Coordinates of C-alpha atoms in Angstrom, one line a residue:
M1 CA 15.4 14.6 -2.6
S2 CA 15.6 11.3 -0.7
L3 CA 14.7 9.6 2.6
I4 CA 17.0 7.0 4.1
V5 CA 15.5 4.9 7.0
R6 CA 17.5 2.2 8.8
I7 CA 16.0 1.6 12.2
K8 CA 15.3 -1.0 14.9
K9 CA 13.0 -0.9 17.9
D10 CA 12.2 -3.7 20.3
F11 CA 8.7 -3.7 21.9
G12 CA 9.2 -6.9 23.8
T13 CA 6.6 -9.0 21.9
F14 CA 7.3 -7.1 18.7
R15 CA 10.5 -6.0 16.9
L16 CA 10.6 -3.3 14.3
D17 CA 13.5 -3.7 11.8
V18 CA 13.2 -1.7 8.6
D19 CA 15.8 -0.5 6.0
F20 CA 14.7 1.4 2.9
T21 CA 15.2 4.5 0.8
A22 CA 12.4 6.5 -0.8
E23 CA 12.7 9.2 -3.4
N24 CA 10.4 11.9 -4.9
G25 CA 6.9 10.6 -5.4
V26 CA 4.6 8.4 -3.3
T27 CA 5.9 5.3 -1.6
S28 CA 3.3 3.1 0.2
L29 CA 4.0 0.9 3.2
L30 CA 1.7 -2.0 2.6
G31 CA 1.0 -4.6 5.3
A32 CA -1.5 -6.1 7.6
S33 CA -2.7 -4.2 10.7
G34 CA -0.1 -4.4 13.5
C35 CA 2.9 -5.1 11.2
G36 CA 4.8 -1.9 12.2
K37 CA 3.7 0.5 9.4
S38 CA 2.4 3.3 11.6
M39 CA 5.3 2.9 14.1
T40 CA 7.7 3.4 11.2
L41 CA 6.0 6.8 10.4
K42 CA 6.2 7.8 14.1
C43 CA 9.9 7.1 14.2
I44 CA 10.5 9.2 11.1
A45 CA 8.4 12.0 12.5
G46 CA 10.1 11.9 15.8
V47 CA 7.0 10.9 17.8
E48 CA 8.8 7.6 18.7
K49 CA 12.5 7.1 19.3
P50 CA 14.1 4.0 17.7
D51 CA 16.5 1.9 19.8
E52 CA 19.1 2.2 17.1
G53 CA 19.6 3.2 13.6
Y54 CA 19.7 6.1 11.2
I55 CA 17.2 8.5 9.5
E56 CA 18.2 11.1 6.9
L57 CA 16.0 13.4 4.9
D58 CA 17.4 15.3 1.9
G59 CA 20.9 15.3 3.4
T60 CA 19.8 16.3 6.9
V61 CA 20.3 13.7 9.6
L62 CA 17.1 13.4 11.7
F63 CA 18.2 10.5 13.9
D64 CA 21.6 8.7 14.4
S65 CA 21.9 6.5 17.4
K66 CA 25.7 6.2 17.1
A67 CA 26.2 10.0 16.8
R68 CA 23.4 10.6 19.4
I69 CA 21.5 12.8 17.0
K70 CA 17.7 13.1 17.6
L71 CA 16.1 16.2 16.1
P72 CA 12.8 17.1 17.8
P73 CA 9.7 16.7 15.6
Q74 CA 9.3 20.5 15.0
E75 CA 12.7 20.7 13.5
R76 CA 12.4 17.8 11.1
Q77 CA 10.4 19.5 8.3
V78 CA 8.1 16.5 8.2
G79 CA 4.3 16.8 7.9
Y80 CA 2.3 14.0 9.5
L81 CA -1.4 13.4 8.7
F82 CA -2.9 11.2 11.4
Q83 CA -5.7 8.8 10.7
N84 CA -8.3 10.9 12.5
Y85 CA -6.9 14.2 11.1
A86 CA -6.5 15.7 14.6
L87 CA -8.2 18.9 13.8
F88 CA -8.9 21.3 16.7
P89 CA -12.8 21.1 17.0
N90 CA -13.2 24.6 18.5
M91 CA -11.2 26.3 15.8
S92 CA -12.3 27.4 12.3
V93 CA -10.8 26.2 9.1
R94 CA -8.8 29.4 8.9
Q95 CA -7.5 28.9 12.5
N96 CA -6.6 25.3 12.0
I97 CA -4.6 26.0 8.9
L98 CA -2.8 28.9 10.4
C99 CA -1.6 26.6 13.2
G100 CA 0.8 25.3 10.6
L101 CA 2.3 28.8 10.4
C102 CA 2.8 29.4 14.1
R103 CA 6.5 30.2 13.5
E104 CA 5.8 32.8 10.8
K105 CA 5.8 36.3 12.4
D106 CA 4.9 38.3 9.2
K107 CA 1.1 38.7 9.2
S108 CA 0.9 39.6 5.5
A109 CA 3.0 36.5 4.6
K110 CA 0.7 34.4 6.8
E111 CA -2.4 35.7 5.0
K112 CA -0.9 35.2 1.6
R113 CA 0.1 31.6 2.3
L114 CA -3.3 30.9 3.8
A115 CA -5.1 32.3 0.7
E116 CA -2.9 30.1 -1.5
M117 CA -3.7 27.0 0.5
L118 CA -7.5 27.7 0.6
R119 CA -7.5 28.1 -3.2
M120 CA -5.4 25.0 -3.9
L121 CA -7.5 22.8 -1.6
R122 CA -10.8 24.3 -2.8
L123 CA -11.8 25.4 0.7
E124 CA -12.6 29.0 -0.2
G125 CA -15.9 30.1 1.4
L126 CA -15.4 27.6 4.3
E127 CA -12.8 29.7 6.2
N128 CA -15.1 30.2 9.2
H129 CA -16.6 26.7 9.4
R130 CA -15.6 24.4 12.2
P131 CA -14.6 20.7 11.7
A132 CA -18.1 19.4 12.7
Q133 CA -19.6 21.5 9.9
L134 CA -17.4 19.9 7.2
S135 CA -17.7 16.7 5.3
G136 CA -15.1 14.0 5.7
G137 CA -13.3 15.0 2.5
Q138 CA -13.3 18.7 3.6
Q139 CA -11.8 17.8 7.0
Q140 CA -9.1 15.8 5.2
R141 CA -8.2 18.8 3.0
V142 CA -8.1 21.1 6.0
A143 CA -5.7 18.7 7.8
L144 CA -3.5 18.6 4.7
G145 CA -3.6 22.3 4.5
R146 CA -2.4 22.7 8.0
I147 CA 0.6 20.5 7.1
L148 CA 1.3 21.8 3.6
V149 CA 1.2 25.4 4.6
S150 CA 4.5 24.9 6.5
D151 CA 6.2 23.6 3.3
P152 CA 7.5 20.3 4.6
K153 CA 10.2 18.3 2.8
L154 CA 8.4 15.0 3.6
L155 CA 4.7 14.2 3.9
L156 CA 3.6 11.2 6.0
L157 CA 0.1 9.9 5.5
D158 CA -1.2 7.3 8.0
E159 CA -4.2 5.4 6.5
P160 CA -5.5 8.7 4.9
F161 CA -8.8 7.2 3.8
S162 CA -9.7 5.0 6.8
A163 CA -12.1 7.6 8.2
L164 CA -14.1 7.9 5.0
D165 CA -17.0 5.9 3.6
G166 CA -16.5 3.8 0.5
H167 CA -18.0 6.2 -2.1
L168 CA -16.1 9.3 -0.7
R169 CA -12.9 7.2 -0.4
D170 CA -12.9 6.4 -4.1
S171 CA -13.5 10.0 -5.2
L172 CA -10.9 11.4 -2.9
K173 CA -8.2 9.0 -4.1
I174 CA -8.1 10.9 -7.4
E175 CA -8.1 14.3 -5.6
L176 CA -5.4 13.4 -3.2
R177 CA -3.2 11.8 -6.0
D178 CA -3.4 15.0 -8.0
L179 CA -2.6 17.1 -4.9
L180 CA 0.4 15.0 -4.1
S181 CA 1.7 15.2 -7.6
R182 CA 1.7 19.0 -7.3
F183 CA 3.4 18.7 -3.9
G184 CA 6.4 17.4 -5.8
R185 CA 8.3 16.0 -2.9
E186 CA 8.5 12.7 -1.0
V187 CA 5.3 11.1 0.4
L188 CA 5.2 8.0 2.6
M189 CA 1.8 6.5 2.9
V190 CA 0.7 3.7 5.2
T191 CA -2.1 1.5 4.1
H192 CA -3.4 -2.1 4.4
D193 CA -5.5 -1.7 1.2
R194 CA -3.7 -3.0 -1.9
G195 CA -6.1 -1.0 -4.2
E196 CA -5.0 2.3 -2.4
A197 CA -1.4 1.3 -2.7
Y198 CA -1.8 0.5 -6.4
N199 CA -3.7 3.7 -7.2
M200 CA -1.6 6.1 -5.2
S201 CA 2.0 4.9 -5.3
E202 CA 5.0 4.8 -7.6
R203 CA 6.6 2.3 -5.2
I204 CA 5.4 -0.1 -2.6
A205 CA 7.3 -1.3 0.5
V206 CA 5.8 -4.6 1.7
M207 CA 5.9 -5.1 5.5
D208 CA 5.2 -8.2 7.6
A209 CA 5.7 -8.6 11.4
G210 CA 8.0 -5.6 11.7
R211 CA 10.2 -6.5 8.8
L212 CA 10.5 -5.0 5.3
L213 CA 10.1 -7.8 2.8
C214 CA 10.8 -5.8 -0.4
V215 CA 10.5 -2.4 -2.1
K216 CA 9.5 -2.4 -5.7
P217 CA 7.8 -0.2 -8.3
T218 CA 4.1 -0.7 -7.9
K219 CA 3.4 -2.6 -11.2
A220 CA 6.5 -4.7 -10.8
L221 CA 5.4 -5.8 -7.4
F222 CA 2.0 -7.0 -8.6
A223 CA 3.6 -8.7 -11.6
D224 CA 6.2 -10.5 -9.4
P225 CA 5.6 -10.2 -5.6
G226 CA 8.5 -12.6 -4.9
S227 CA 7.3 -13.9 -1.5
V228 CA 4.2 -15.6 -0.1
Q229 CA 3.3 -12.7 2.2
A230 CA 3.8 -10.1 -0.6
A231 CA 1.6 -12.3 -2.9
I232 CA -1.2 -12.4 -0.2
L233 CA -1.0 -8.7 0.3
T234 CA -1.3 -8.0 -3.4
G235 CA -4.4 -10.1 -3.6
C236 CA -3.2 -13.5 -5.0
K237 CA -5.9 -16.1 -4.0
N238 CA -4.2 -19.2 -5.2
I239 CA -1.0 -20.1 -3.4
A240 CA 0.4 -23.6 -2.9
A241 CA 3.7 -25.1 -1.8
A242 CA 6.0 -26.0 -4.6
R243 CA 9.2 -27.8 -5.3
K244 CA 11.7 -26.9 -8.0
L245 CA 12.2 -29.7 -10.6
D246 CA 14.5 -27.9 -13.0
D247 CA 15.0 -24.3 -14.2
Y248 CA 11.5 -24.0 -15.7
R249 CA 9.4 -26.6 -14.0
A250 CA 7.9 -26.7 -10.5
E251 CA 6.0 -29.6 -8.9
I252 CA 2.8 -28.6 -6.9
P253 CA 2.1 -31.6 -4.7
D254 CA -1.2 -30.3 -3.2
W255 CA -2.6 -29.6 -6.7
G256 CA -1.2 -32.8 -8.3
V257 CA 0.3 -30.9 -11.2
T258 CA 3.7 -29.8 -12.6
L259 CA 3.7 -26.2 -13.9
E260 CA 6.0 -24.7 -16.5
T261 CA 7.3 -21.2 -15.8
K262 CA 8.6 -18.5 -18.1
Q263 CA 10.8 -17.0 -15.3
K264 CA 13.8 -19.1 -14.3
I265 CA 13.3 -20.8 -11.0
Q266 CA 15.9 -20.0 -8.4
D267 CA 17.0 -22.2 -5.5
G268 CA 14.8 -21.7 -2.4
L269 CA 11.4 -21.8 -4.2
C270 CA 8.8 -22.5 -1.5
A271 CA 5.5 -21.8 -3.3
V272 CA 3.8 -20.7 -6.5
G273 CA 0.9 -18.3 -6.9
I274 CA -1.7 -17.9 -9.7
R275 CA -4.0 -14.9 -9.7
A276 CA -7.6 -15.8 -10.0
H277 CA -8.1 -14.0 -13.3
Y278 CA -5.2 -15.7 -15.0
F279 CA -7.0 -19.0 -15.9
S280 CA -8.5 -19.6 -19.3
P281 CA -10.2 -22.4 -21.2
A282 CA -8.3 -21.3 -24.3
A283 CA -4.8 -21.4 -22.7
Q284 CA -2.7 -24.3 -24.0
Q285 CA 0.2 -24.0 -21.5
N286 CA -0.2 -25.7 -18.0
R287 CA -3.5 -27.1 -19.2
F288 CA -5.1 -29.8 -16.9
P289 CA -8.5 -31.5 -16.3
V290 CA -10.5 -29.7 -13.7
R291 CA -13.8 -30.2 -11.9
Y292 CA -16.3 -27.6 -10.7
V293 CA -16.7 -27.1 -6.9
E294 CA -18.9 -24.1 -6.3
E295 CA -19.2 -20.4 -7.1
M296 CA -19.7 -17.0 -5.5
E297 CA -21.4 -14.1 -7.3
E298 CA -20.1 -10.6 -6.9
P299 CA -21.8 -7.4 -8.3
F300 CA -19.8 -7.5 -11.5
E301 CA -17.9 -10.8 -11.5
H302 CA -18.2 -14.5 -10.8
I303 CA -15.7 -16.5 -8.7
L304 CA -15.8 -20.1 -9.9
Q305 CA -14.0 -22.6 -7.6
F306 CA -12.5 -25.8 -8.9
R307 CA -10.1 -28.6 -8.2
Y308 CA -7.5 -30.2 -10.5
A309 CA -8.3 -33.9 -11.2
G310 CA -5.4 -35.0 -9.0
Q311 CA -5.7 -32.4 -6.3
K312 CA -5.7 -33.4 -2.7
E313 CA -9.1 -33.2 -1.2
D314 CA -7.9 -31.5 2.0
S315 CA -6.4 -28.6 0.0
P316 CA -8.4 -25.4 -0.6
P317 CA -10.2 -25.2 -3.9
I318 CA -8.7 -22.9 -6.6
W319 CA -10.3 -19.6 -7.5
W320 CA -11.1 -18.6 -11.1
R321 CA -12.4 -15.0 -11.3
L322 CA -14.1 -13.6 -14.5
P323 CA -16.6 -10.9 -15.6
K324 CA -20.2 -11.9 -15.6
D325 CA -20.5 -11.5 -19.4
R326 CA -17.7 -14.1 -19.8
R327 CA -19.1 -16.8 -17.5
P328 CA -19.3 -20.0 -19.5
Q329 CA -22.7 -21.7 -19.6
T330 CA -21.1 -25.1 -18.8
F331 CA -17.9 -25.4 -16.7
P332 CA -14.9 -26.4 -18.9
A333 CA -13.4 -29.8 -18.6
E334 CA -9.9 -28.3 -18.7
L335 CA -8.3 -25.0 -17.8
G336 CA -4.8 -23.6 -18.6
V337 CA -2.6 -20.8 -17.4
A338 CA 0.3 -19.1 -19.3
A339 CA 3.7 -19.9 -18.0
A340 CA 4.4 -16.2 -17.7
N341 CA 1.5 -16.0 -15.2
V342 CA 2.9 -18.5 -12.7
L343 CA 4.3 -16.4 -9.8
L344 CA 7.4 -17.8 -8.2
L345 CA 7.5 -17.3 -4.4
Y346 CA 10.4 -17.6 -2.1
E347 CA 11.0 -17.3 1.7

């Protein structure tokens, strides 16, 4: 199964322009708030109409501006989980889930499907509870049950953990990931949280200001984000403008250093990134004198900030993140970083 999305929509001050293909498994749309992630889901679901473009799901055209095709939401076989779950407050768990089977006329088939969903989502015994009597995690499972009971070809999740507290969010990531693997079809999840995207997705599509910057396998994206915005969204703390010197050397004017790279530098290099945990006193490559600036203590890690000896004073200090049990008693005079850990960033 596959999802093809090529759409444009002009909102005046904001323009959505995305083009991607998703296959079986979870694809996350990762981007800052207001970048167009949720609007992309709404266009796929049929809640919003693109100005132009094409959307196809498993061989069925959902939208085609040229052919004037626009299937209504109820005919798209797309399940959409909203941020607030949109449960009917005056209905029981049973009634909420059965809303997903409103087109099924066979009562015995309805009851069988309901029982299967209650068992799969571990909601047995809660059939007569109303949403206000449920925990956040139970409400999420009811909302998913109402969607999955109709056997959609595509599942859209819009910030599925945003309504949950931190502890519950972490435990439900594992539950939802297992549930989605059993779903066995395409899932498109919107998130601004890189940890959620990393834990939940096989692929990540990075969005910025209505545009799709790239679509990569999850681990490949974190290893090589490719652009400044993608590096920021994947958590890179140290990014500086860079200039290509040759195929494997880049000058970093703000830091006052020249870095060797393992990856061949292409034309158009605009910056480099170094993740905060990549620095090491033992590394021999890209090793330069440094001086301590300050530090921040987190529950399980220290963030030590430093400057290179020739670094410009008006440039931000560089972050070095390390576990508490590995914090040196005295700050090293030099730090290095492997050439393979220098991220090359382009426009």
